[in-house]
Amino acid sequence: MGTVTVSSDADARAPKALTVTELSRLLRDTLRSNPLLTRVLVRGELSDVSRTPNGHWFFSLRDAGAQIPCALFREAAEGLGFEPDDGMEVLASGDVELYSRRGEVQLVVRALTPAGVGAFWASFQRTRKKLEAEGLFDAVRKRPLPTFPRRIGVVTSEAGAVLHDIVTVLRRRFPLAEVVLSPALVQGPDSPASLRDALVRVQDRVDLVLVARGGGSLEDLEAFNDEALARAIASCPVPVVSAVGHETDVTIADFVADMRAPTPSAAAELVSPDVDDLSSQIASLGGTLVGSLRNALRERRTGLAASGRRLSPQALRREIQSTRERLARGGADLLDTMHRQLKEGRDGLSSVAGRLDAVSPFATLRRGYAIAEHDDGRLVTRIEDASVGDPLLIRLQDGRLHVHVDDKEEDP
Amino acid sequence: MTEPKSFEDALASLEAKVEELARGDVPLDRALAAFEEGLALYRQCHEMLDTAEQRVTKLVAATDGLREEPFPVT
């Protein structure tokens, strides 16, 4: 080992010592000038992840044989969309630099994305946050589904069980609705555009659209996380119900759709009324119809009989007689028909009993009220319904008055 | 009365007739008319449900735009 003499008057041939700072700069410039070390892309596992209070991240990237310290500064970390954590497999891009205070070579990361399954998750979160911030998932945007859809659009694969499942349910519950299949690819790189096109093609022809796909891996369902598809769903003029994968799968399409169904069959149930419920409802309405008319006829008959006994001018008798005949003819026929119909129908009159006491128009008259009408039958229920000079018909419980309006006075 | 085209319309009209008849302010003539119309609607609703057969079509691209073709689903 030689001896180096350092003195204030060392001669010019003696080696010149670099300051530490100079060496550090030399290293820094060397690293910076090497194009292979700028904008590098590295794949590795995160370790020693830490975050400073002011938003910078520090960690190491490593594999089985080596590790490199890394820094991810706040600005670059802002659009991250995921939480870095130890053990996570990532892709980092950035520049190799020297951290001169410690004399360490480090990777200054400009962009960090999870690799593998994590990558899917990160892009999912990014899209979700973005659309959520725009308000596309807001509850106020959700539209109610039509009660009786006439035409139901189904965006799904032409092959496979999904359409079959949907049609099977609809056939059982609500065969009145037409199903319009708008075929689409439901996986692979072309599927987002294909789904979008299929939706746009069918949306003006139907009352609502089901966007559906059977179960699959996370990657299989990725098309339904597409941002452009989400926007197409959001701007669809009719309600959209999403039914993608299994019950536990959640996609961006689910967030933006007006309603999410756990499975395609469940979606078909959601959008359709049940034909059996409808039959009961109709039978019940038929029963109420009969009940009300029967009541009306009974009240009228009773009223007529009573007034017939009290007053007996010929004209009124004739009037009573003709009304009776009309009732007997019209009412009885109709009642017979209705009863037959109801017997043949599904539920008969059983559901009607409770509503048989429906108010009849004639009960009101018997309590002393009158009904005013024009001669064409238009009711006068408000002051503006009649004008001064109008001839009116006043129905009382036992006859009618023909009158003219002398004057009008509106309640204050 | 013209026949409503859709089930929804027919059901809504039936409901309206039932309400009209149940209200206290309908003259007898009109009560009878409402009943008759209601009866026709009742029949129509049942018939629509009983005879409906699910139609499934597929949207296909044609030279002159889109066409809906029958699509058998078993």
CSV table of C-alpha atoms in Angstrom, one decimal:
chain,number,residue,atom,x,y,z
A,1,MET,CA,0.0,0.0,0.0
A,2,GLY,CA,1.5,3.4,-1.1
A,3,THR,CA,1.5,6.5,0.9
A,4,VAL,CA,-0.3,9.6,-0.1
A,5,THR,CA,1.1,12.8,1.1
A,6,VAL,CA,-1.3,15.6,1.3
A,7,SER,CA,0.1,19.0,2.0
A,8,SER,CA,-0.8,22.5,1.3
A,9,ASP,CA,2.0,22.7,-1.2
A,10,ALA,CA,1.4,19.3,-2.9
A,11,ASP,CA,2.7,19.3,-6.4
A,12,ALA,CA,0.5,19.4,-9.5
A,13,ARG,CA,1.0,15.7,-10.3
A,14,ALA,CA,-0.5,14.5,-7.1
A,15,PRO,CA,-4.1,13.1,-7.6
A,16,LYS,CA,-6.8,15.6,-7.1
A,17,ALA,CA,-9.3,14.7,-4.5
A,18,LEU,CA,-13.0,15.1,-5.3
A,19,THR,CA,-15.3,16.5,-2.7
A,20,VAL,CA,-18.1,14.2,-1.6
A,21,THR,CA,-20.5,16.5,-3.2
A,22,GLU,CA,-18.6,16.4,-6.5
A,23,LEU,CA,-18.6,12.6,-6.5
A,24,SER,CA,-22.2,12.5,-5.7
A,25,ARG,CA,-22.9,14.9,-8.7
A,26,LEU,CA,-20.8,12.8,-10.9
A,27,LEU,CA,-22.8,9.7,-10.0
A,28,ARG,CA,-26.1,11.6,-10.4
A,29,ASP,CA,-25.1,12.9,-13.9
A,30,THR,CA,-24.0,9.5,-14.9
A,31,LEU,CA,-27.3,7.9,-14.0
A,32,ARG,CA,-29.2,10.7,-15.6
A,33,SER,CA,-27.3,10.5,-18.9
A,34,ASN,CA,-27.9,6.8,-19.3
A,35,PRO,CA,-31.0,6.5,-21.4
A,36,LEU,CA,-31.5,2.9,-20.1
A,37,LEU,CA,-32.1,4.2,-16.6
A,38,THR,CA,-34.7,6.8,-17.4
A,39,ARG,CA,-38.4,5.8,-17.9
A,40,VAL,CA,-37.7,2.3,-16.8
A,41,LEU,CA,-40.4,-0.2,-16.2
A,42,VAL,CA,-39.9,-2.6,-13.3
A,43,ARG,CA,-42.0,-5.4,-12.1
A,44,GLY,CA,-41.6,-6.6,-8.5
A,45,GLU,CA,-43.0,-7.1,-5.1
A,46,LEU,CA,-43.6,-4.2,-2.6
A,47,SER,CA,-41.9,-4.4,0.8
A,48,ASP,CA,-41.3,-1.9,3.6
A,49,VAL,CA,-44.1,0.2,2.4
A,50,SER,CA,-44.5,3.5,4.4
A,51,ARG,CA,-46.3,6.7,3.8
A,52,THR,CA,-45.2,10.1,5.2
A,53,PRO,CA,-47.8,12.5,6.7
A,54,ASN,CA,-47.4,14.7,3.7
A,55,GLY,CA,-48.4,12.1,1.2
A,56,HIS,CA,-45.2,10.6,-0.1
A,57,TRP,CA,-44.7,6.9,-0.3
A,58,PHE,CA,-41.4,5.0,0.3
A,59,PHE,CA,-40.9,1.3,-0.3
A,60,SER,CA,-38.6,-1.3,-1.8
A,61,LEU,CA,-39.2,-3.3,-4.9
A,62,ARG,CA,-37.7,-6.7,-4.8
A,63,ASP,CA,-37.6,-10.1,-6.2
A,64,ALA,CA,-35.8,-13.3,-5.1
A,65,GLY,CA,-32.4,-11.9,-5.8
A,66,ALA,CA,-32.3,-8.1,-5.4
A,67,GLN,CA,-34.0,-5.0,-4.1
A,68,ILE,CA,-34.2,-1.4,-5.0
A,69,PRO,CA,-35.4,1.5,-2.8
A,70,CYS,CA,-38.2,3.5,-4.3
A,71,ALA,CA,-39.9,6.8,-3.7
A,72,LEU,CA,-43.4,7.8,-4.9
A,73,PHE,CA,-44.0,11.4,-4.3
A,74,ARG,CA,-47.3,12.9,-3.5
A,75,GLU,CA,-48.1,14.3,-6.9
A,76,ALA,CA,-47.6,11.0,-8.6
A,77,ALA,CA,-49.5,9.2,-5.9
A,78,GLU,CA,-52.6,11.2,-6.3
A,79,GLY,CA,-54.2,9.3,-9.1
A,80,LEU,CA,-53.2,5.9,-7.7
A,81,GLY,CA,-56.6,4.3,-7.2
A,82,PHE,CA,-55.3,1.7,-4.8
A,83,GLU,CA,-53.4,1.3,-1.5
A,84,PRO,CA,-49.9,0.0,-1.9
A,85,ASP,CA,-49.2,-2.7,0.6
A,86,ASP,CA,-46.4,-5.1,1.5
A,87,GLY,CA,-46.3,-8.2,-0.7
A,88,MET,CA,-48.3,-6.7,-3.5
A,89,GLU,CA,-47.1,-7.4,-7.0
A,90,VAL,CA,-46.7,-4.2,-9.0
A,91,LEU,CA,-45.5,-2.6,-12.1
A,92,ALA,CA,-43.5,0.6,-11.4
A,93,SER,CA,-42.3,3.1,-14.0
A,94,GLY,CA,-39.9,6.0,-13.3
A,95,ASP,CA,-36.3,7.2,-13.3
A,96,VAL,CA,-33.3,5.9,-11.5
A,97,GLU,CA,-31.8,8.6,-9.5
A,98,LEU,CA,-29.3,9.1,-6.7
A,99,TYR,CA,-30.5,10.2,-3.4
A,100,SER,CA,-27.4,12.2,-2.5
A,101,ARG,CA,-28.0,12.7,1.2
A,102,ARG,CA,-27.7,9.0,1.8
A,103,GLY,CA,-25.7,8.0,-1.3
A,104,GLU,CA,-28.4,5.6,-2.3
A,105,VAL,CA,-29.5,4.8,-5.7
A,106,GLN,CA,-33.3,4.8,-5.9
A,107,LEU,CA,-36.2,4.5,-8.3
A,108,VAL,CA,-38.3,7.7,-8.4
A,109,VAL,CA,-41.7,6.2,-9.3
A,110,ARG,CA,-43.9,8.2,-11.6
A,111,ALA,CA,-46.6,5.6,-12.1
A,112,LEU,CA,-47.5,2.5,-10.1
A,113,THR,CA,-50.1,-0.1,-11.0
A,114,PRO,CA,-50.8,-3.5,-9.5
A,115,ALA,CA,-49.9,-6.4,-11.7
A,116,GLY,CA,-51.9,-9.6,-12.0
A,117,VAL,CA,-55.3,-9.8,-10.2
A,118,GLY,CA,-54.4,-6.5,-8.5
A,119,ALA,CA,-54.3,-4.7,-11.8
A,120,PHE,CA,-57.9,-5.6,-12.5
A,121,TRP,CA,-58.9,-4.3,-9.1
A,122,ALA,CA,-57.0,-1.0,-9.5
A,123,SER,CA,-58.6,-0.2,-12.8
A,124,PHE,CA,-62.0,-1.1,-11.4
A,125,GLN,CA,-61.4,1.3,-8.5
A,126,ARG,CA,-60.2,4.1,-10.7
A,127,THR,CA,-63.2,3.8,-13.0
A,128,ARG,CA,-65.6,3.5,-10.0
A,129,LYS,CA,-64.2,6.6,-8.3
A,130,LYS,CA,-64.2,8.7,-11.5
A,131,LEU,CA,-67.8,7.9,-12.4
A,132,GLU,CA,-69.0,8.2,-8.8
A,133,ALA,CA,-67.4,11.7,-8.7
A,134,GLU,CA,-69.4,12.6,-11.8
A,135,GLY,CA,-72.6,11.5,-10.0
A,136,LEU,CA,-73.4,8.6,-12.4
A,137,PHE,CA,-74.2,6.3,-9.5
A,138,ASP,CA,-76.4,8.8,-7.7
A,139,ALA,CA,-79.7,7.4,-6.3
A,140,VAL,CA,-81.6,10.3,-7.9
A,141,ARG,CA,-80.6,9.1,-11.3
A,142,LYS,CA,-82.2,5.7,-10.8
A,143,ARG,CA,-85.4,5.4,-12.8
A,144,PRO,CA,-88.4,3.2,-11.8
A,145,LEU,CA,-89.0,0.1,-14.0
A,146,PRO,CA,-92.3,0.1,-16.0
A,147,THR,CA,-95.0,-2.0,-14.3
A,148,PHE,CA,-96.1,-3.7,-17.5
A,149,PRO,CA,-93.2,-3.7,-20.0
A,150,ARG,CA,-94.4,-4.4,-23.5
A,151,ARG,CA,-91.0,-5.0,-25.0
A,152,ILE,CA,-87.9,-6.1,-23.1
A,153,GLY,CA,-84.5,-5.7,-24.6
A,154,VAL,CA,-81.9,-8.3,-23.6
A,155,VAL,CA,-78.2,-7.5,-24.3
A,156,THR,CA,-76.3,-10.7,-23.9
A,157,SER,CA,-74.6,-13.6,-25.8
A,158,GLU,CA,-76.7,-15.3,-28.4
A,159,ALA,CA,-75.3,-18.6,-27.3
A,160,GLY,CA,-75.4,-19.8,-23.7
A,161,ALA,CA,-77.9,-20.2,-21.0
A,162,VAL,CA,-78.5,-16.6,-20.1
A,163,LEU,CA,-81.2,-15.8,-22.7
A,164,HIS,CA,-82.8,-19.2,-22.0
A,165,ASP,CA,-83.0,-18.5,-18.3
A,166,ILE,CA,-84.5,-15.0,-18.9
A,167,VAL,CA,-87.1,-16.3,-21.4
A,168,THR,CA,-88.1,-19.2,-19.1
A,169,VAL,CA,-88.9,-16.8,-16.3
A,170,LEU,CA,-90.8,-14.3,-18.5
A,171,ARG,CA,-92.8,-17.1,-20.1
A,172,ARG,CA,-94.0,-18.2,-16.8
A,173,ARG,CA,-94.6,-14.8,-15.3
A,174,PHE,CA,-95.5,-12.4,-18.0
A,175,PRO,CA,-95.9,-13.8,-21.5
A,176,LEU,CA,-97.4,-10.6,-22.7
A,177,ALA,CA,-94.0,-9.0,-23.0
A,178,GLU,CA,-92.0,-9.4,-26.2
A,179,VAL,CA,-88.3,-10.2,-25.8
A,180,VAL,CA,-85.9,-8.5,-28.2
A,181,LEU,CA,-82.4,-10.1,-28.1
A,182,SER,CA,-79.6,-7.7,-29.0
A,183,PRO,CA,-76.7,-10.1,-29.3
A,184,ALA,CA,-73.3,-9.1,-28.0
A,185,LEU,CA,-69.9,-10.6,-27.2
A,186,VAL,CA,-69.7,-10.9,-23.5
A,187,GLN,CA,-66.0,-11.5,-23.1
A,188,GLY,CA,-62.7,-10.8,-24.8
A,189,PRO,CA,-61.1,-7.5,-25.9
A,190,ASP,CA,-63.9,-6.6,-28.3
A,191,SER,CA,-66.7,-7.2,-25.8
A,192,PRO,CA,-67.0,-3.7,-24.3
A,193,ALA,CA,-67.6,-2.1,-27.7
A,194,SER,CA,-69.9,-5.0,-28.7
A,195,LEU,CA,-72.0,-4.7,-25.5
A,196,ARG,CA,-72.2,-0.9,-26.0
A,197,ASP,CA,-73.3,-1.2,-29.6
A,198,ALA,CA,-75.9,-3.9,-28.7
A,199,LEU,CA,-77.3,-1.6,-26.1
A,200,VAL,CA,-77.5,1.4,-28.4
A,201,ARG,CA,-79.1,-0.7,-31.1
A,202,VAL,CA,-81.9,-1.9,-29.0
A,203,GLN,CA,-82.6,1.0,-26.6
A,204,ASP,CA,-85.1,2.9,-28.8
A,205,ARG,CA,-87.1,-0.2,-29.5
A,206,VAL,CA,-88.0,-1.4,-26.0
A,207,ASP,CA,-89.4,-0.2,-22.6
A,208,LEU,CA,-86.4,-1.4,-20.7
A,209,VAL,CA,-83.1,-3.3,-21.2
A,210,LEU,CA,-81.5,-6.2,-19.4
A,211,VAL,CA,-77.7,-6.3,-19.7
A,212,ALA,CA,-76.8,-9.8,-18.7
A,213,ARG,CA,-74.0,-12.4,-18.5
A,214,GLY,CA,-73.5,-15.7,-16.7
A,215,GLY,CA,-70.9,-16.3,-14.1
A,216,GLY,CA,-67.2,-16.2,-14.9
A,217,SER,CA,-63.8,-15.3,-13.5
A,218,LEU,CA,-63.0,-11.6,-12.6
A,219,GLU,CA,-61.3,-11.2,-16.0
A,220,ASP,CA,-64.3,-12.7,-17.8
A,221,LEU,CA,-66.5,-10.0,-16.3
A,222,GLU,CA,-64.1,-7.2,-17.1
A,223,ALA,CA,-66.1,-6.0,-20.1
A,224,PHE,CA,-68.8,-4.9,-17.7
A,225,ASN,CA,-66.3,-2.6,-15.9
A,226,ASP,CA,-65.7,-0.6,-19.1
A,227,GLU,CA,-66.1,3.1,-18.7
A,228,ALA,CA,-67.6,3.7,-22.1
A,229,LEU,CA,-70.2,0.9,-21.5
A,230,ALA,CA,-71.0,2.5,-18.1
A,231,ARG,CA,-71.6,5.8,-19.9
A,232,ALA,CA,-73.8,4.2,-22.5
A,233,ILE,CA,-75.9,2.6,-19.7
A,234,ALA,CA,-76.2,6.0,-18.0
A,235,SER,CA,-77.4,7.7,-21.1
A,236,CYS,CA,-79.8,5.0,-22.2
A,237,PRO,CA,-83.3,6.5,-22.7
A,238,VAL,CA,-85.0,3.6,-21.0
A,239,PRO,CA,-84.2,1.9,-17.6
A,240,VAL,CA,-81.4,-0.6,-17.6
A,241,VAL,CA,-81.2,-3.6,-15.3
A,242,SER,CA,-77.8,-5.3,-14.9
A,243,ALA,CA,-77.4,-9.0,-14.1
A,244,VAL,CA,-73.8,-9.9,-14.5
A,245,GLY,CA,-72.2,-13.1,-13.1
A,246,HIS,CA,-73.1,-14.6,-9.8
A,247,GLU,CA,-74.6,-12.9,-6.8
A,248,THR,CA,-71.3,-12.0,-5.3
A,249,ASP,CA,-69.9,-10.3,-8.5
A,250,VAL,CA,-70.2,-6.6,-8.6
A,251,THR,CA,-69.3,-4.6,-11.7
A,252,ILE,CA,-69.3,-1.0,-12.8
A,253,ALA,CA,-72.4,-1.7,-14.9
A,254,ASP,CA,-74.2,-2.7,-11.7
A,255,PHE,CA,-73.4,0.6,-10.1
A,256,VAL,CA,-74.6,2.7,-13.0
A,257,ALA,CA,-77.7,0.6,-13.9
A,258,ASP,CA,-81.1,1.7,-12.7
A,259,MET,CA,-81.3,-1.6,-10.9
A,260,ARG,CA,-79.0,-4.5,-10.2
A,261,ALA,CA,-80.1,-8.1,-10.2
A,262,PRO,CA,-78.0,-10.9,-8.7
A,263,THR,CA,-78.5,-13.2,-11.6
A,264,PRO,CA,-80.2,-13.1,-15.1
A,265,SER,CA,-83.2,-15.1,-13.8
A,266,ALA,CA,-83.6,-12.7,-10.9
A,267,ALA,CA,-83.5,-9.8,-13.4
A,268,ALA,CA,-86.3,-11.4,-15.4
A,269,GLU,CA,-88.4,-11.7,-12.2
A,270,LEU,CA,-87.6,-8.1,-11.2
A,271,VAL,CA,-88.9,-6.6,-14.5
A,272,SER,CA,-92.1,-8.6,-14.8
A,273,PRO,CA,-95.4,-8.7,-12.9
A,274,ASP,CA,-96.8,-12.1,-12.1
A,275,VAL,CA,-99.6,-13.3,-14.4
A,276,ASP,CA,-101.3,-15.1,-11.5
A,277,ASP,CA,-101.4,-11.9,-9.3
A,278,LEU,CA,-102.8,-10.1,-12.3
A,279,SER,CA,-105.6,-12.6,-12.8
A,280,SER,CA,-106.6,-12.3,-9.2
A,281,GLN,CA,-106.5,-8.5,-9.5
A,282,ILE,CA,-108.7,-8.6,-12.5
A,283,ALA,CA,-111.1,-11.0,-10.9
A,284,SER,CA,-111.3,-8.8,-7.9
A,285,LEU,CA,-112.0,-5.7,-10.1
A,286,GLY,CA,-114.7,-7.6,-11.9
A,287,GLY,CA,-116.2,-8.5,-8.5
A,288,THR,CA,-116.2,-4.9,-7.3
A,289,LEU,CA,-117.8,-3.9,-10.6
A,290,VAL,CA,-120.7,-6.3,-10.0
A,291,GLY,CA,-121.0,-5.4,-6.4
A,292,SER,CA,-121.2,-1.7,-7.1
A,293,LEU,CA,-123.8,-2.2,-9.7
A,294,ARG,CA,-125.8,-4.6,-7.6
A,295,ASN,CA,-125.8,-2.1,-4.8
A,296,ALA,CA,-126.8,0.7,-7.1
A,297,LEU,CA,-129.7,-1.3,-8.5
A,298,ARG,CA,-130.9,-2.3,-5.1
A,299,GLU,CA,-130.8,1.2,-3.7
A,300,ARG,CA,-132.6,2.5,-6.7
A,301,ARG,CA,-135.3,-0.1,-6.6
A,302,THR,CA,-136.0,0.5,-2.9
A,303,GLY,CA,-136.1,4.3,-3.5
A,304,LEU,CA,-138.5,3.9,-6.4
A,305,ALA,CA,-140.8,1.6,-4.5
A,306,ALA,CA,-141.0,4.0,-1.6
A,307,SER,CA,-141.6,7.1,-3.7
A,308,GLY,CA,-144.2,5.1,-5.7
A,309,ARG,CA,-146.2,4.5,-2.6
A,310,ARG,CA,-145.9,8.1,-1.4
A,311,LEU,CA,-146.7,10.0,-4.6
A,312,SER,CA,-148.8,8.6,-7.3
A,313,PRO,CA,-149.1,10.9,-10.3
A,314,GLN,CA,-149.5,8.9,-13.5
A,315,ALA,CA,-146.4,10.3,-15.1
A,316,LEU,CA,-144.2,9.4,-12.2
A,317,ARG,CA,-145.6,5.9,-12.2
A,318,ARG,CA,-144.8,5.5,-15.8
A,319,GLU,CA,-141.3,6.9,-15.2
A,320,ILE,CA,-140.8,4.4,-12.4
A,321,GLN,CA,-142.1,1.6,-14.5
A,322,SER,CA,-139.8,2.4,-17.4
A,323,THR,CA,-136.8,2.7,-15.2
A,324,ARG,CA,-137.6,-0.6,-13.5
A,325,GLU,CA,-137.9,-2.3,-16.8
A,326,ARG,CA,-134.7,-0.8,-18.0
A,327,LEU,CA,-133.0,-1.9,-14.8
A,328,ALA,CA,-134.4,-5.4,-15.1
A,329,ARG,CA,-133.4,-5.7,-18.7
A,330,GLY,CA,-129.9,-4.1,-18.6
A,331,GLY,CA,-128.9,-4.9,-15.1
A,332,ALA,CA,-130.1,-8.4,-14.8
A,333,ASP,CA,-128.6,-9.4,-18.1
A,334,LEU,CA,-125.3,-7.9,-17.2
A,335,LEU,CA,-125.4,-9.4,-13.8
A,336,ASP,CA,-126.0,-12.8,-15.2
A,337,THR,CA,-123.2,-12.5,-17.7
A,338,MET,CA,-120.9,-11.2,-15.1
A,339,HIS,CA,-121.7,-14.0,-12.7
A,340,ARG,CA,-121.1,-16.6,-15.4
A,341,GLN,CA,-117.8,-14.9,-16.3
A,342,LEU,CA,-116.7,-14.8,-12.7
A,343,LYS,CA,-117.6,-18.4,-12.1
A,344,GLU,CA,-115.6,-19.4,-15.1
A,345,GLY,CA,-112.9,-17.0,-14.1
A,346,ARG,CA,-110.1,-17.8,-11.7
A,347,ASP,CA,-111.1,-16.4,-8.4
A,348,GLY,CA,-114.8,-15.9,-8.5
A,349,LEU,CA,-116.5,-13.5,-6.2
A,350,SER,CA,-114.7,-14.5,-3.1
A,351,SER,CA,-112.5,-11.5,-3.0
A,352,VAL,CA,-115.4,-9.2,-3.5
A,353,ALA,CA,-117.3,-9.6,-0.3
A,354,GLY,CA,-115.2,-7.0,1.5
A,355,ARG,CA,-115.9,-4.4,-1.1
A,356,LEU,CA,-119.6,-5.0,-1.6
A,357,ASP,CA,-120.5,-2.0,0.5
A,358,ALA,CA,-119.1,0.3,-2.1
A,359,VAL,CA,-120.9,3.6,-2.1
A,360,SER,CA,-123.8,3.7,-4.6
A,361,PRO,CA,-124.8,6.9,-6.3
A,362,PHE,CA,-128.4,6.5,-5.2
A,363,ALA,CA,-127.7,6.1,-1.5
A,364,THR,CA,-126.5,9.7,-1.6
A,365,LEU,CA,-129.8,10.9,-3.1
A,366,ARG,CA,-131.7,9.2,-0.3
A,367,ARG,CA,-129.8,11.1,2.2
A,368,GLY,CA,-131.3,14.3,0.8
A,369,TYR,CA,-128.7,15.4,-1.6
A,370,ALA,CA,-129.4,16.3,-5.2
A,371,ILE,CA,-127.5,15.8,-8.4
A,372,ALA,CA,-127.5,18.6,-11.0
A,373,GLU,CA,-126.9,17.7,-14.7
A,374,HIS,CA,-127.0,19.3,-18.1
A,375,ASP,CA,-129.5,17.8,-20.4
A,376,ASP,CA,-126.6,16.0,-22.2
A,377,GLY,CA,-125.7,14.3,-18.9
A,378,ARG,CA,-122.7,16.4,-17.9
A,379,LEU,CA,-122.6,16.7,-14.2
A,380,VAL,CA,-122.7,20.1,-12.5
A,381,THR,CA,-120.5,19.8,-9.5
A,382,ARG,CA,-118.9,23.2,-9.6
A,383,ILE,CA,-120.2,26.7,-10.1
A,384,GLU,CA,-118.3,27.1,-13.4
A,385,ASP,CA,-120.0,24.0,-14.8
A,386,ALA,CA,-123.2,26.0,-15.3
A,387,SER,CA,-124.0,29.4,-16.8
A,388,VAL,CA,-126.9,31.8,-16.2
A,389,GLY,CA,-129.8,30.7,-18.4
A,390,ASP,CA,-128.7,27.1,-18.7
A,391,PRO,CA,-131.5,24.5,-18.4
A,392,LEU,CA,-130.6,21.9,-15.8
A,393,LEU,CA,-131.9,18.6,-14.6
A,394,ILE,CA,-132.0,18.2,-10.8
A,395,ARG,CA,-132.2,14.6,-9.7
A,396,LEU,CA,-133.8,14.0,-6.4
A,397,GLN,CA,-134.4,10.6,-4.7
A,398,ASP,CA,-137.8,10.3,-6.1
A,399,GLY,CA,-137.8,12.3,-9.4
A,400,ARG,CA,-136.3,15.1,-11.4
A,401,LEU,CA,-136.8,18.8,-11.6
A,402,HIS,CA,-136.3,20.8,-14.8
A,403,VAL,CA,-134.9,24.2,-13.9
A,404,HIS,CA,-133.1,27.2,-15.4
A,405,VAL,CA,-130.2,29.0,-13.8
A,406,ASP,CA,-131.3,32.4,-12.7
A,407,ASP,CA,-128.2,33.6,-11.1
A,408,LYS,CA,-124.8,32.4,-10.0
A,409,GLU,CA,-123.0,33.1,-6.8
A,410,GLU,CA,-119.6,31.7,-6.0
A,411,ASP,CA,-118.6,30.9,-2.4
A,412,PRO,CA,-116.0,33.3,-1.2
B,1,MET,CA,-115.5,2.6,-26.8
B,2,THR,CA,-112.4,1.7,-28.7
B,3,GLU,CA,-110.5,-1.3,-27.5
B,4,PRO,CA,-107.3,-0.4,-25.6
B,5,LYS,CA,-104.3,-1.9,-27.3
B,6,SER,CA,-102.1,-2.9,-24.4
B,7,PHE,CA,-102.7,-4.9,-21.3
B,8,GLU,CA,-101.6,-1.9,-19.2
B,9,ASP,CA,-104.2,0.4,-20.8
B,10,ALA,CA,-107.0,-2.2,-20.5
B,11,LEU,CA,-106.3,-2.8,-16.9
B,12,ALA,CA,-106.1,0.9,-16.2
B,13,SER,CA,-109.4,1.5,-18.0
B,14,LEU,CA,-111.0,-1.4,-16.0
B,15,GLU,CA,-109.8,0.2,-12.8
B,16,ALA,CA,-111.2,3.5,-13.9
B,17,LYS,CA,-114.6,2.0,-14.6
B,18,VAL,CA,-114.7,0.3,-11.2
B,19,GLU,CA,-113.9,3.5,-9.5
B,20,GLU,CA,-116.5,5.4,-11.5
B,21,LEU,CA,-119.1,3.0,-10.5
B,22,ALA,CA,-118.2,3.0,-6.9
B,23,ARG,CA,-118.3,6.7,-6.7
B,24,GLY,CA,-121.5,8.2,-5.5
B,25,ASP,CA,-122.1,10.8,-8.2
B,26,VAL,CA,-122.9,8.7,-11.3
B,27,PRO,CA,-126.3,8.9,-12.8
B,28,LEU,CA,-128.0,5.5,-13.4
B,29,ASP,CA,-127.6,5.6,-17.2
B,30,ARG,CA,-123.9,6.2,-16.8
B,31,ALA,CA,-123.6,3.6,-14.1
B,32,LEU,CA,-125.0,1.0,-16.4
B,33,ALA,CA,-122.8,2.2,-19.3
B,34,ALA,CA,-119.7,2.1,-17.0
B,35,PHE,CA,-120.6,-1.4,-15.9
B,36,GLU,CA,-121.0,-2.6,-19.5
B,37,GLU,CA,-117.7,-1.1,-20.5
B,38,GLY,CA,-116.0,-2.5,-17.4
B,39,LEU,CA,-117.3,-5.9,-18.3
B,40,ALA,CA,-115.9,-5.7,-21.8
B,41,LEU,CA,-112.5,-4.6,-20.3
B,42,TYR,CA,-112.6,-7.4,-17.8
B,43,ARG,CA,-113.1,-10.0,-20.6
B,44,GLN,CA,-110.4,-8.3,-22.6
B,45,CYS,CA,-107.8,-8.4,-19.7
B,46,HIS,CA,-108.5,-12.1,-19.1
B,47,GLU,CA,-108.3,-13.0,-22.7
B,48,MET,CA,-105.0,-11.1,-23.1
B,49,LEU,CA,-103.4,-13.0,-20.2
B,50,ASP,CA,-104.8,-16.4,-21.3
B,51,THR,CA,-103.8,-16.2,-24.9
B,52,ALA,CA,-100.5,-14.4,-24.6
B,53,GLU,CA,-97.5,-16.3,-26.0
B,54,GLN,CA,-94.1,-15.0,-25.4
B,55,ARG,CA,-92.5,-13.7,-28.6
B,56,VAL,CA,-88.7,-13.6,-28.8
B,57,THR,CA,-86.9,-11.9,-31.6
B,58,LYS,CA,-83.3,-11.2,-32.4
B,59,LEU,CA,-82.0,-7.9,-33.7
B,60,VAL,CA,-80.0,-8.4,-36.8
B,61,ALA,CA,-78.2,-5.9,-39.1
B,62,ALA,CA,-79.8,-5.7,-42.5
B,63,THR,CA,-78.8,-3.6,-45.5
B,64,ASP,CA,-81.7,-1.2,-44.7
B,65,GLY,CA,-80.9,-1.0,-41.0
B,66,LEU,CA,-81.9,-3.3,-38.2
B,67,ARG,CA,-84.5,-6.1,-38.5
B,68,GLU,CA,-86.1,-8.2,-35.8
B,69,GLU,CA,-86.2,-11.9,-36.7
B,70,PRO,CA,-88.1,-14.6,-34.8
B,71,PHE,CA,-85.7,-16.3,-32.4
B,72,PRO,CA,-86.7,-19.7,-31.1
B,73,VAL,CA,-85.8,-20.3,-27.4
B,74,THR,CA,-86.6,-23.7,-26.1
